[in-house]
PDB file of C-alpha atoms in Angstrom:
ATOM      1  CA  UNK A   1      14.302  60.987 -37.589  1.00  0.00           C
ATOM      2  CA  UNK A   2      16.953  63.554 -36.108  1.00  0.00           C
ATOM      3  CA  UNK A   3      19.204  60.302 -35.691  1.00  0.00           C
ATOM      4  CA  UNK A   4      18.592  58.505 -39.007  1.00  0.00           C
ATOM      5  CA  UNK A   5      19.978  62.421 -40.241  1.00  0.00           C
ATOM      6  CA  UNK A   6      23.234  61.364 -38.812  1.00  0.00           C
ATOM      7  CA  UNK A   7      22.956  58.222 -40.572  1.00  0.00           C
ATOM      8  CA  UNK A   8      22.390  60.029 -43.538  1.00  0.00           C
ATOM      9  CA  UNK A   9      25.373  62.529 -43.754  1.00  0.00           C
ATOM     10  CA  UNK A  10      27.039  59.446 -42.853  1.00  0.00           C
ATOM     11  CA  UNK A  11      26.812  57.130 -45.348  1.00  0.00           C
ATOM     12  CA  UNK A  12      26.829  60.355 -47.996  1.00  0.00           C
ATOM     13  CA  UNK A  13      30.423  61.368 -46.323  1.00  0.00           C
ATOM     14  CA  UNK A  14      31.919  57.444 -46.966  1.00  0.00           C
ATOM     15  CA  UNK A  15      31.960  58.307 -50.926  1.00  0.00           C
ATOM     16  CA  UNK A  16      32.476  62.143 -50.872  1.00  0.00           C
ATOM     17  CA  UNK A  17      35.008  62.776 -48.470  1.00  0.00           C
ATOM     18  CA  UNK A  18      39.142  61.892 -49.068  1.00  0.00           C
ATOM     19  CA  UNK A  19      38.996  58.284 -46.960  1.00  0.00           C
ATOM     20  CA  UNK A  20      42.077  59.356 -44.688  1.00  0.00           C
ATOM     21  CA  UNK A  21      40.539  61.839 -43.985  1.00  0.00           C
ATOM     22  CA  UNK A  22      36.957  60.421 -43.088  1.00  0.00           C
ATOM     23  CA  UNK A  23      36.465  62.002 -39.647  1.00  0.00           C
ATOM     24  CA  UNK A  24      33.357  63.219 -40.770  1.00  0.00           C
ATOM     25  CA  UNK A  25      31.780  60.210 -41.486  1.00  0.00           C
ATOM     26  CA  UNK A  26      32.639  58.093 -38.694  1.00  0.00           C
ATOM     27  CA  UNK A  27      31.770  61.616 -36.762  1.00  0.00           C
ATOM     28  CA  UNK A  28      28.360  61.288 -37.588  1.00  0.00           C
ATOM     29  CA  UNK A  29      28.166  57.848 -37.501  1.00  0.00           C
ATOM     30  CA  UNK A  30      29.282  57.819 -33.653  1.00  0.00           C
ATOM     31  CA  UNK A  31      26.600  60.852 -33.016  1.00  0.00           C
ATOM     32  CA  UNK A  32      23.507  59.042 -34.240  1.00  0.00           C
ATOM     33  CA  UNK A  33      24.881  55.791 -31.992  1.00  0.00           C
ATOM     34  CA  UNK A  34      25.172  58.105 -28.777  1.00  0.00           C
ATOM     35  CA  UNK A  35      21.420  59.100 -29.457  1.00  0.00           C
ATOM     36  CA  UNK A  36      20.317  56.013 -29.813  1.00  0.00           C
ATOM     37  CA  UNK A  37      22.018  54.540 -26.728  1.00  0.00           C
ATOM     38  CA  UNK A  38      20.739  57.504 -24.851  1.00  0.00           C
ATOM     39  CA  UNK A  39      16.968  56.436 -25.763  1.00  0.00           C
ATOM     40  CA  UNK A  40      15.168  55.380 -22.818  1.00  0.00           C
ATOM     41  CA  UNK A  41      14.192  51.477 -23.127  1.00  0.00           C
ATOM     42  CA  UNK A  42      10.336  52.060 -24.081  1.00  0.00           C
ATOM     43  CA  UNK A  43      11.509  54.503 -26.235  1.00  0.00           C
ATOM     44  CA  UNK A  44      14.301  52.311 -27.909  1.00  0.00           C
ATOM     45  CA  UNK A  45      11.767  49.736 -28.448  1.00  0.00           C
ATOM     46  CA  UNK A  46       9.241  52.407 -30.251  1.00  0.00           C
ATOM     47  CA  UNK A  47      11.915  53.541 -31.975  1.00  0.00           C
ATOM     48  CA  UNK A  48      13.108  50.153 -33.307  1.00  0.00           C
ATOM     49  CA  UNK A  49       9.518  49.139 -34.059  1.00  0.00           C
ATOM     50  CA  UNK A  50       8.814  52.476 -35.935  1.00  0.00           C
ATOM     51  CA  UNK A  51      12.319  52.961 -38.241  1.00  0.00           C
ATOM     52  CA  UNK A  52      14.491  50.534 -39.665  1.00  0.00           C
ATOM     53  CA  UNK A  53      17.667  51.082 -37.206  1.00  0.00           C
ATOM     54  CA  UNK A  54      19.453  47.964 -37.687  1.00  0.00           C
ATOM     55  CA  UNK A  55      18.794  47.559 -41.389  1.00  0.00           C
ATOM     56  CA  UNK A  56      20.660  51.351 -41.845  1.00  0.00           C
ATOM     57  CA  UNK A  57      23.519  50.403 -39.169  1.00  0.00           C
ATOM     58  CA  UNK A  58      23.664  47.745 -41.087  1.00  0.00           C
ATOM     59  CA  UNK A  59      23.901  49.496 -44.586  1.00  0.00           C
ATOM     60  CA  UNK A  60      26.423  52.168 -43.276  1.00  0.00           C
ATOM     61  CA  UNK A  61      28.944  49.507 -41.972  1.00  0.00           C
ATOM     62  CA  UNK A  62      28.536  47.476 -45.091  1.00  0.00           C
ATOM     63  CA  UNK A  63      29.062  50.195 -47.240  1.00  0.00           C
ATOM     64  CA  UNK A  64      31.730  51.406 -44.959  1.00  0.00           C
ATOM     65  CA  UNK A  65      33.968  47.898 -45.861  1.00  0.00           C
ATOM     66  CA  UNK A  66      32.893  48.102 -49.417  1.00  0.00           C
ATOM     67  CA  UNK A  67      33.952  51.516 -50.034  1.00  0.00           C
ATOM     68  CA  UNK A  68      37.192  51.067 -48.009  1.00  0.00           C
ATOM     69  CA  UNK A  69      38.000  47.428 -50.573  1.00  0.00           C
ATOM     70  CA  UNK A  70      36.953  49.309 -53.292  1.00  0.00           C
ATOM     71  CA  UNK A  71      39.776  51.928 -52.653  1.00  0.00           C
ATOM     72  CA  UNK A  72      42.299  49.445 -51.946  1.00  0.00           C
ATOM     73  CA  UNK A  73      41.415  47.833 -55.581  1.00  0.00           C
ATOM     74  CA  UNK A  74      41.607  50.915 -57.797  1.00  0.00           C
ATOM     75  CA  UNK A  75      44.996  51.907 -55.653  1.00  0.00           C
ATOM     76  CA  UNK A  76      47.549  54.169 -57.881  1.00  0.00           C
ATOM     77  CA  UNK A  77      44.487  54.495 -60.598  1.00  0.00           C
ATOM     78  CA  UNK A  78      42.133  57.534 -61.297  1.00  0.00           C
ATOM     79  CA  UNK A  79      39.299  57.671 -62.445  1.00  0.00           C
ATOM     80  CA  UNK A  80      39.119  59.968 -65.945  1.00  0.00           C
ATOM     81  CA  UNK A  81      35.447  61.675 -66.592  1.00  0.00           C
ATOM     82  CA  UNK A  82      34.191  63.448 -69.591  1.00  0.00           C
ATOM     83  CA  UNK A  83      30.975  65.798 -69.376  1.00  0.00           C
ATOM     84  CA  UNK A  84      28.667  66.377 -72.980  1.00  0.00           C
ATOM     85  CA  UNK A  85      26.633  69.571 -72.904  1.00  0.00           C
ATOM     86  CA  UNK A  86      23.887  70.030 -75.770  1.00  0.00           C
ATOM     87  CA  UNK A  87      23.930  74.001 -75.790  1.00  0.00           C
ATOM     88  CA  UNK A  88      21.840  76.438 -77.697  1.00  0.00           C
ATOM     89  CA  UNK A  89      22.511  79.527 -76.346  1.00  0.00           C
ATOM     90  CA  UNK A  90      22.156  78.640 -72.741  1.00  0.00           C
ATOM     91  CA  UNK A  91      24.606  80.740 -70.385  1.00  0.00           C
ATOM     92  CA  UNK A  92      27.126  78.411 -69.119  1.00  0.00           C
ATOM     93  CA  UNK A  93      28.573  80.171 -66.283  1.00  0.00           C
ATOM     94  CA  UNK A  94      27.517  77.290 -64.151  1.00  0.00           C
ATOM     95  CA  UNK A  95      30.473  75.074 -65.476  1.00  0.00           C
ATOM     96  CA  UNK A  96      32.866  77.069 -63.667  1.00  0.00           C
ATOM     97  CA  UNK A  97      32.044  75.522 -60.470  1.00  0.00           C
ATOM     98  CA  UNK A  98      31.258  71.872 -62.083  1.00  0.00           C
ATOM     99  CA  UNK A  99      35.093  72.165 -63.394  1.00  0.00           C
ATOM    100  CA  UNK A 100      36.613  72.215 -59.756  1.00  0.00           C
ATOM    101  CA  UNK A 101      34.677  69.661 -58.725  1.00  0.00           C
ATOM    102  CA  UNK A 102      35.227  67.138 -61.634  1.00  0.00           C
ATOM    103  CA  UNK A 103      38.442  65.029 -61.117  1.00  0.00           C
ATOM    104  CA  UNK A 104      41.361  65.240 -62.803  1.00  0.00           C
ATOM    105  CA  UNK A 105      41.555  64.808 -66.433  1.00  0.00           C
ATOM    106  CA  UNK A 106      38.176  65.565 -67.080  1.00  0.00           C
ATOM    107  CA  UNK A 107      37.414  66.809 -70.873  1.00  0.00           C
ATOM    108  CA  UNK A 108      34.445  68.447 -71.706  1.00  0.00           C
ATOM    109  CA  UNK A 109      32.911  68.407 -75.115  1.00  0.00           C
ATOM    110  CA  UNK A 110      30.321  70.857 -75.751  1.00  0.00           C
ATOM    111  CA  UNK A 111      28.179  70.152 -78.779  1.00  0.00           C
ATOM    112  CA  UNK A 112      26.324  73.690 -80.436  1.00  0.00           C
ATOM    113  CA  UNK A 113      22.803  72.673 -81.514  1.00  0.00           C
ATOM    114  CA  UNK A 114      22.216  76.672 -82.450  1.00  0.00           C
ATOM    115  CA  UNK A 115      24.897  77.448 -85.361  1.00  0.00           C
ATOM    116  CA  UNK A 116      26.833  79.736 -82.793  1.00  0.00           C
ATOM    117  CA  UNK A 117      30.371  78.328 -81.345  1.00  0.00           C
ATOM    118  CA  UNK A 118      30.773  79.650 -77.851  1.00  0.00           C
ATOM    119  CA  UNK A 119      34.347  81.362 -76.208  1.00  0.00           C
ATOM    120  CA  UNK A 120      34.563  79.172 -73.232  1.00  0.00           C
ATOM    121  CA  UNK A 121      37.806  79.982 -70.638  1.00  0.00           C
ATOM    122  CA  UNK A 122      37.541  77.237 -68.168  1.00  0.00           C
ATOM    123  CA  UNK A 123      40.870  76.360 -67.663  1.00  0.00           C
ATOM    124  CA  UNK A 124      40.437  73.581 -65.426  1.00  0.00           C
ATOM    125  CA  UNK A 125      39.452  70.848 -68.064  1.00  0.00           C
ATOM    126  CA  UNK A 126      41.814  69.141 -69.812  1.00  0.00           C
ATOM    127  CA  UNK A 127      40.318  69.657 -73.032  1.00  0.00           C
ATOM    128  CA  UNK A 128      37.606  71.794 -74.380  1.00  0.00           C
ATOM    129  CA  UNK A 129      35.939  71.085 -77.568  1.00  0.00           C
ATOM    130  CA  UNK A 130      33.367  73.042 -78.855  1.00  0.00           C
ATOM    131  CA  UNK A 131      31.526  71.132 -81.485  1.00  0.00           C
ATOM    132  CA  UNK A 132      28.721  72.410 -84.216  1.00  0.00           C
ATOM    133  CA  UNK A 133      25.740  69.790 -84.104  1.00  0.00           C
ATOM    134  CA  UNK A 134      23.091  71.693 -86.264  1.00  0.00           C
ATOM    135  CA  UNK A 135      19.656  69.834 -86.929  1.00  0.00           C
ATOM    136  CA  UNK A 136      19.090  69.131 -90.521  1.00  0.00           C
ATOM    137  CA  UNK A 137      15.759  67.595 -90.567  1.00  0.00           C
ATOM    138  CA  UNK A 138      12.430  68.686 -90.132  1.00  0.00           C
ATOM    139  CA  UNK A 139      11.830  68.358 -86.582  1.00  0.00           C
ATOM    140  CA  UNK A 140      14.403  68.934 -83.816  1.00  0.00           C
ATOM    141  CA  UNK A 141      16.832  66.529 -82.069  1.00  0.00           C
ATOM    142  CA  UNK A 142      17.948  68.547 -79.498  1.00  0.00           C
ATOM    143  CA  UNK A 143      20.244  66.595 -76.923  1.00  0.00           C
ATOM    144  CA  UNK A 144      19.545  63.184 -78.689  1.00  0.00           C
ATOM    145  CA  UNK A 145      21.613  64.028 -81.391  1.00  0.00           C
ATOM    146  CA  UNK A 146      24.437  65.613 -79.646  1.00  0.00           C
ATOM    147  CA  UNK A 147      24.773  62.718 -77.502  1.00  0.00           C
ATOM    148  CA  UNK A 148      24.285  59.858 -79.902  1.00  0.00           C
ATOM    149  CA  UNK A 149      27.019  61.946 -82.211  1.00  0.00           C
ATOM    150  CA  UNK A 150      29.183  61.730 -78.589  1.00  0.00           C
ATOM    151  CA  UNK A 151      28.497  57.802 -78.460  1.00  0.00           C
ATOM    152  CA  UNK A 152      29.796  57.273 -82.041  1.00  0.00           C
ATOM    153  CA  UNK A 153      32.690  59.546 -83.050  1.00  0.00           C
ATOM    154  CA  UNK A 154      34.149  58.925 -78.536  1.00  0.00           C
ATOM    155  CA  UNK A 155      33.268  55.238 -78.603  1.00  0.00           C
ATOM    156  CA  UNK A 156      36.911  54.086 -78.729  1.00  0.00           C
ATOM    157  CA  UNK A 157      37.902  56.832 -76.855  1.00  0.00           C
ATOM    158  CA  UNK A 158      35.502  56.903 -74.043  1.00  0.00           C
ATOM    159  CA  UNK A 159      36.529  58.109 -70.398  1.00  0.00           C
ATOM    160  CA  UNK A 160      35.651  55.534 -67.183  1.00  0.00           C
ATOM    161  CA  UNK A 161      32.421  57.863 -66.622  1.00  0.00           C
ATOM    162  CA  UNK A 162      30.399  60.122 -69.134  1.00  0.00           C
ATOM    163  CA  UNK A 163      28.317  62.670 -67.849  1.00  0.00           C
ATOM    164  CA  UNK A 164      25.649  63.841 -70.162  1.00  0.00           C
ATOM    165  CA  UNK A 165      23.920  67.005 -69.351  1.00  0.00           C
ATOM    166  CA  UNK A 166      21.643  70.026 -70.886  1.00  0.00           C
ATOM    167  CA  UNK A 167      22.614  73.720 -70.720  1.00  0.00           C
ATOM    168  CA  UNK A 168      20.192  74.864 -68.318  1.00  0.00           C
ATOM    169  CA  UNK A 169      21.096  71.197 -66.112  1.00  0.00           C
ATOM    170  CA  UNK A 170      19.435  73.271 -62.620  1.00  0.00           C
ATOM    171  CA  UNK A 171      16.239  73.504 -64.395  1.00  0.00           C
ATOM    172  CA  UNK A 172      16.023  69.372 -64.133  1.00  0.00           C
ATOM    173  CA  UNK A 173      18.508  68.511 -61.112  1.00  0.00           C
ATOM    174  CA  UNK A 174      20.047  69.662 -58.117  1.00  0.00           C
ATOM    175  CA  UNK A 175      23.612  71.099 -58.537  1.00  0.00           C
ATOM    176  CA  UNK A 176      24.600  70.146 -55.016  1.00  0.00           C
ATOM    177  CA  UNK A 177      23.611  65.959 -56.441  1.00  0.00           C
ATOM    178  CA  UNK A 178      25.984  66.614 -59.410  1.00  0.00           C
ATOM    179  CA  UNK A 179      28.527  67.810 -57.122  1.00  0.00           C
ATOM    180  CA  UNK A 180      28.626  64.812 -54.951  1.00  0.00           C
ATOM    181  CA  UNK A 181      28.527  62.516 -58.059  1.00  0.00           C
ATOM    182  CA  UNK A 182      31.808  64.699 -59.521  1.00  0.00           C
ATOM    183  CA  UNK A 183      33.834  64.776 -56.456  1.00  0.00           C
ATOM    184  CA  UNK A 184      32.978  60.658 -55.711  1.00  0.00           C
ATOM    185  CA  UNK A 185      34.054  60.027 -59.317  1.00  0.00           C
ATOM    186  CA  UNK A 186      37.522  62.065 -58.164  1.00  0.00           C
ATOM    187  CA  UNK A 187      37.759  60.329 -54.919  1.00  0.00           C
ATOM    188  CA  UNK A 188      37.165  56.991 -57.019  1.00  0.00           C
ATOM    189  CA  UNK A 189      34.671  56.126 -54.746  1.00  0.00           C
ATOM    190  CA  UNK A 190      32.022  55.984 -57.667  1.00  0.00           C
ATOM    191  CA  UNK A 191      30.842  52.648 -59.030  1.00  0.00           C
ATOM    192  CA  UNK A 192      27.925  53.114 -60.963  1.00  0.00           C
ATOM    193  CA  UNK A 193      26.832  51.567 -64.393  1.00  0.00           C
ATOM    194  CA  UNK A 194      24.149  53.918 -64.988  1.00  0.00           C
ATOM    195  CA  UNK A 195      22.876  56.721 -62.930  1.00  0.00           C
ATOM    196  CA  UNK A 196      19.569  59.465 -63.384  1.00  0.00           C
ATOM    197  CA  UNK A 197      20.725  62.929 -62.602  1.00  0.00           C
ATOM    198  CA  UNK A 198      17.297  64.629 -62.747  1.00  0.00           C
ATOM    199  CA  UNK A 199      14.359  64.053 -59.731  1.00  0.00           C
ATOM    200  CA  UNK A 200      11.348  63.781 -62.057  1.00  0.00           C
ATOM    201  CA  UNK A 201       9.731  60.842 -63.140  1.00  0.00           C
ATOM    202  CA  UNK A 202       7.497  60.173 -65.911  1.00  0.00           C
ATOM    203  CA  UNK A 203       4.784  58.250 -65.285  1.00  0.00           C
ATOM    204  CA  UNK A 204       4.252  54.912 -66.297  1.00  0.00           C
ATOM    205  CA  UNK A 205       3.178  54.401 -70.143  1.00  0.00           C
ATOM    206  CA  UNK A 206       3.797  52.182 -73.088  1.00  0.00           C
ATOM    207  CA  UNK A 207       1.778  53.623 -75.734  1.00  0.00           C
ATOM    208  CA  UNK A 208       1.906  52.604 -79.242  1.00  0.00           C
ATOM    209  CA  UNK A 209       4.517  55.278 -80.357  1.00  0.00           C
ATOM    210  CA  UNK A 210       6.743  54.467 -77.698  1.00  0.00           C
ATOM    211  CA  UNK A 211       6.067  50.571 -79.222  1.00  0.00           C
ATOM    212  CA  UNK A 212       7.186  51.400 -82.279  1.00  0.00           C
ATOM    213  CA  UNK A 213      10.483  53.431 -81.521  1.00  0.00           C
ATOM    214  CA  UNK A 214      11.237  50.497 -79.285  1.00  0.00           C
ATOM    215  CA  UNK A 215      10.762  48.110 -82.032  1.00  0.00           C
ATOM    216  CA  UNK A 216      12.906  50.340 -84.164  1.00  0.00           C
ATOM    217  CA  UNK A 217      15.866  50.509 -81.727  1.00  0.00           C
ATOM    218  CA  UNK A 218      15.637  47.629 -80.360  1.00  0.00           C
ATOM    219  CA  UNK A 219      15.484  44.874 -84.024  1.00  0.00           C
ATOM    220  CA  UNK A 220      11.790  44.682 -83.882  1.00  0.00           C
ATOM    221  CA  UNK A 221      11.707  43.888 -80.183  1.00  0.00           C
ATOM    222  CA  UNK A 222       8.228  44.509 -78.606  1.00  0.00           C
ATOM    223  CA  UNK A 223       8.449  47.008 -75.810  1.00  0.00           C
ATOM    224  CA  UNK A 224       6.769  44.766 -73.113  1.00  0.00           C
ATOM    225  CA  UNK A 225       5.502  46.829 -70.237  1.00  0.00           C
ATOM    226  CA  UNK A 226       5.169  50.387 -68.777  1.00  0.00           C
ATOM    227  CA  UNK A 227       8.234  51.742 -68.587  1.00  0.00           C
ATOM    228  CA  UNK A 228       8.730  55.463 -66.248  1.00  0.00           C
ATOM    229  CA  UNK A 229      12.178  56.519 -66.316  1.00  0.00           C
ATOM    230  CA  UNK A 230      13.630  60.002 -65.271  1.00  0.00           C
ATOM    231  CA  UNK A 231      12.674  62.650 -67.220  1.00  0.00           C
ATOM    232  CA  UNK A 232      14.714  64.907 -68.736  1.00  0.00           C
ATOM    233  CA  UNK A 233      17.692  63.255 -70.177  1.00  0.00           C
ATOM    234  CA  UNK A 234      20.813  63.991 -67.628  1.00  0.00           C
ATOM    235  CA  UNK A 235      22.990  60.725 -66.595  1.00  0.00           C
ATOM    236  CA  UNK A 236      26.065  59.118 -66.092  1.00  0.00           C
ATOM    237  CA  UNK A 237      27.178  56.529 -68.405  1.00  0.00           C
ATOM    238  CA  UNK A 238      30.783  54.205 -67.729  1.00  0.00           C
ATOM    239  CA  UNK A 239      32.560  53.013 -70.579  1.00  0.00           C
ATOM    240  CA  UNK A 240      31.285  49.633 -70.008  1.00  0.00           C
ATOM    241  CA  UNK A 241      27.504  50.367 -70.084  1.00  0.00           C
ATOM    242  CA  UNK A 242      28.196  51.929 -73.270  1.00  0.00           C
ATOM    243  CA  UNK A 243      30.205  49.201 -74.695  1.00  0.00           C
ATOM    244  CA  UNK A 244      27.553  46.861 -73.814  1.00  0.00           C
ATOM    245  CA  UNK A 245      25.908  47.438 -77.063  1.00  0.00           C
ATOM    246  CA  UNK A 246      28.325  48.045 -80.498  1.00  0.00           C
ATOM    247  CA  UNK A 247      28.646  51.090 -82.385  1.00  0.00           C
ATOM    248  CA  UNK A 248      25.770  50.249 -84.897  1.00  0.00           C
ATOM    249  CA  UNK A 249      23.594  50.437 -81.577  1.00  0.00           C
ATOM    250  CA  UNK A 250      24.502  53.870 -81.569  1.00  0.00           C
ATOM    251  CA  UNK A 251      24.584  54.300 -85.401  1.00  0.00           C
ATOM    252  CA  UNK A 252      21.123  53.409 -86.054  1.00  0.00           C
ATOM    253  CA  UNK A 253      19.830  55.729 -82.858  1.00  0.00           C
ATOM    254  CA  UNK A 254      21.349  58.694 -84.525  1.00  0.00           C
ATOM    255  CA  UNK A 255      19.447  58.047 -87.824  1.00  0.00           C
ATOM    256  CA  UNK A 256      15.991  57.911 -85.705  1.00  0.00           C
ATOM    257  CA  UNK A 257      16.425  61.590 -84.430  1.00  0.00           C
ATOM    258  CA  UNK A 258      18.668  63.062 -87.102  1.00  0.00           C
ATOM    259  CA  UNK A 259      15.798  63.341 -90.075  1.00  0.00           C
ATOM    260  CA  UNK A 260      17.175  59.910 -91.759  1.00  0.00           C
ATOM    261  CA  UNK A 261      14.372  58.222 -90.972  1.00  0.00           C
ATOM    262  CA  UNK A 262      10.719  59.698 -91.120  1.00  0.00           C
ATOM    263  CA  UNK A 263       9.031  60.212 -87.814  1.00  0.00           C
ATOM    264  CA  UNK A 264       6.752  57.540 -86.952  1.00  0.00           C
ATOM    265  CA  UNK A 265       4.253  59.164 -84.350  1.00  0.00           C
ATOM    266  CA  UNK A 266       3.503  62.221 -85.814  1.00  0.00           C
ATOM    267  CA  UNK A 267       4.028  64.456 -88.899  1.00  0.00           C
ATOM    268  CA  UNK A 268       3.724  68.353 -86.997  1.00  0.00           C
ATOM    269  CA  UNK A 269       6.054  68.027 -84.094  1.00  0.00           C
ATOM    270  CA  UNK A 270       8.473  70.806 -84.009  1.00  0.00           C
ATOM    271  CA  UNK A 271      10.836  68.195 -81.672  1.00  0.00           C
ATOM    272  CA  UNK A 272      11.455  64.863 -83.127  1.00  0.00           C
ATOM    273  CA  UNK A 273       9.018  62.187 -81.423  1.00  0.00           C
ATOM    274  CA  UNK A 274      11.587  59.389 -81.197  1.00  0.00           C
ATOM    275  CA  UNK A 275      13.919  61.947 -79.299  1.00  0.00           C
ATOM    276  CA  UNK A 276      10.877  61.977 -76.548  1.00  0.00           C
ATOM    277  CA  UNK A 277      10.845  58.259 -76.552  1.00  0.00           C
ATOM    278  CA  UNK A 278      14.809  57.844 -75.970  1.00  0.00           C
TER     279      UNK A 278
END
C-alpha cells in the first residue's frame, strides 16, 4: 500500500510534470523500488501474492516509453484547448486559477443561460467570449443547449481538446483532477478521445424514455443495454471525437433540448427530459 503510493505519484508525475525535468517521477519511482527490495523474502512473497507489483512496474515503465515517444512525435507542436462554461449566475472566481493552468492559447467561451452577460477580466485566455444562450421553450436546456450551440457554430473551428464544464464545476468534480488534465494538455502529454470529469456514476438503466431519445438521436437506433455513464455532464472532447459524427449530428441534438421538438417523456418537467438523457 505505502509503496504502490509511490507508484502512484509516479505514474501521475510522467504526464504532469515538464519531461526534462521529470526528477519527480523517476524519484518516486526509485523510492517504491528501494521498499520493495528492502522487503524481507516471506514478506516479498506476501506482498507479491497480495498486490499486483509487477503488473504496475510494468504499467509505469510502459507508460514511461509511451509518454516519452509521444513527446518526441508532437515535437515543435502545442496543443490549443478551449473551455465552454454554461453560466447562470454562478460566481466564477474559480476560473482564475483554471486560466494559469490551461496551456497556451486557450479560449474560453462562456455561454449565459440567465439573460445577464457577465464582466469577466481574466487576462490569461486568449479570447473571451461571453455568449447569450437564453431557453425559449417550455422546459429548460440548461448546459445541453449551450454545448450543442458550442458543437455547431465551433465545429470548423474546434481546438485539439474541448473542455466542457458547469459554473459551479466543484460541486461535481475535483479541481485538483481538472488541474492535472489542464497542465497535461499544456505539457502535450494528453491523449485522450473522451474523458469524464465528474466522480459520480449513474446507475445502470435503459428505461423506455431513455429508448426513445436514443432512437431519436441516434436514426431510430434501439438503445440496446443499460448504459451508466458519469453524471453530471463535465468532459473533455478532441476535435476528432467530435468530428466523428457531422454537423447534422449536432444539429438535430440541439432541436431535442431547444423546444423544437416536443418532449417525449413527460409534459411537467421544468428541465427538458432529453437534456437528462444526453
Amino acid at each position: 500500500p505505502f509503496i504502490f503510493s509511490f507508484l502512484l505519484v509516479a505514474e501521475a508525475s510522467l504526464t504532469t510534470q515538464e519531461f526534462d525535468a521529470q526528477m519527480g517521477a523517476t524519484k518516486f519511482y526509485s523510492v517504491a523500488l528501494s521498499l520493495y527490495e528492502q522487503l524481507l523474502p516471506e514478506h516479498k512473497a506476501v506482498f507479491e501474492d497480495t498486490w499486483p507489483w509487477q503488473v504496475a512496474h510494468n504499467r509505469f515503465n510502459t507508460w514511461a516509453t509511451y509518454t516519452e515517444e509521444l513527446l518526441q512525435a508532437r515535437a515543435g507542436y502545442q496543443a490549443r484547448a478551449d473551455i465552454v462554461v454554461a453560466h447562470c449566475r454562478e460566481d466564477l472566481e474559480w476560473l482564475k486559477p483554471v486560466s494559469g493552468s490551461a496551456p497556451p492559447g486557450t479560449r474560453l467561451f462562456v455561454y449565459e443561460k440567465c439573460g445577464e452577460i457577465s464582466q469577466l477580466d481574466l487576462p490569461l485566455f486568449q479570447e473571451v467570449a461571453v455568449i447569450p444562450r437564453p431557453d425559449h421553450g417550455r422546459a429548460r436546456g440548461d448546459e445541453c443547449t449551450a454545448y450543442a450551440t458550442h458543437l455547431i457554430t465551433r465545429y470548423d473551428d474546434l481546438a485539439d481538446y474541448t473542455v466542457f464544464l458547469q459554473s459551479d464545476p466543484d460541486h461535481h468534480l475535483h479541481m485538483e483532477f481538472l488541474d492535472a488534465v489542464l497542465r497535461s494538455i499544456a505539457l502535450n502529454t494528453y491523449n485522450v478521445e473522451y474523458l469524464p470529469l465528474n466522480g459520480a456514476r449513474h446507475v445502470l438503466v435503459r428505461t423506455p424514455c431513455l429508448r426513445q431519445i436514443h432512437a431519436m438521436l441516434f436514426d431510430g437506433q434501439d438503445l440496446a443495454e443499460s448504459i451508466g455513464p458519469y453524471c453530471c455532464a463535465q468532459f473533455v472532447a478532441s476535435r476528432d471525437a467530435v468530428r466523428a459524427r457531422p454537423p447534422e449530428f449536432y444539429e438535430r441534438m440541439l432541436k431535442l433540448v431547444d423546444g423544437t421538438v416536443e418532449d417525449v417523456c413527460s409534459e411537467k418537467a421544468t428541465r427538458n427530459t432529453h437534456c437528462y438523457g444526453f
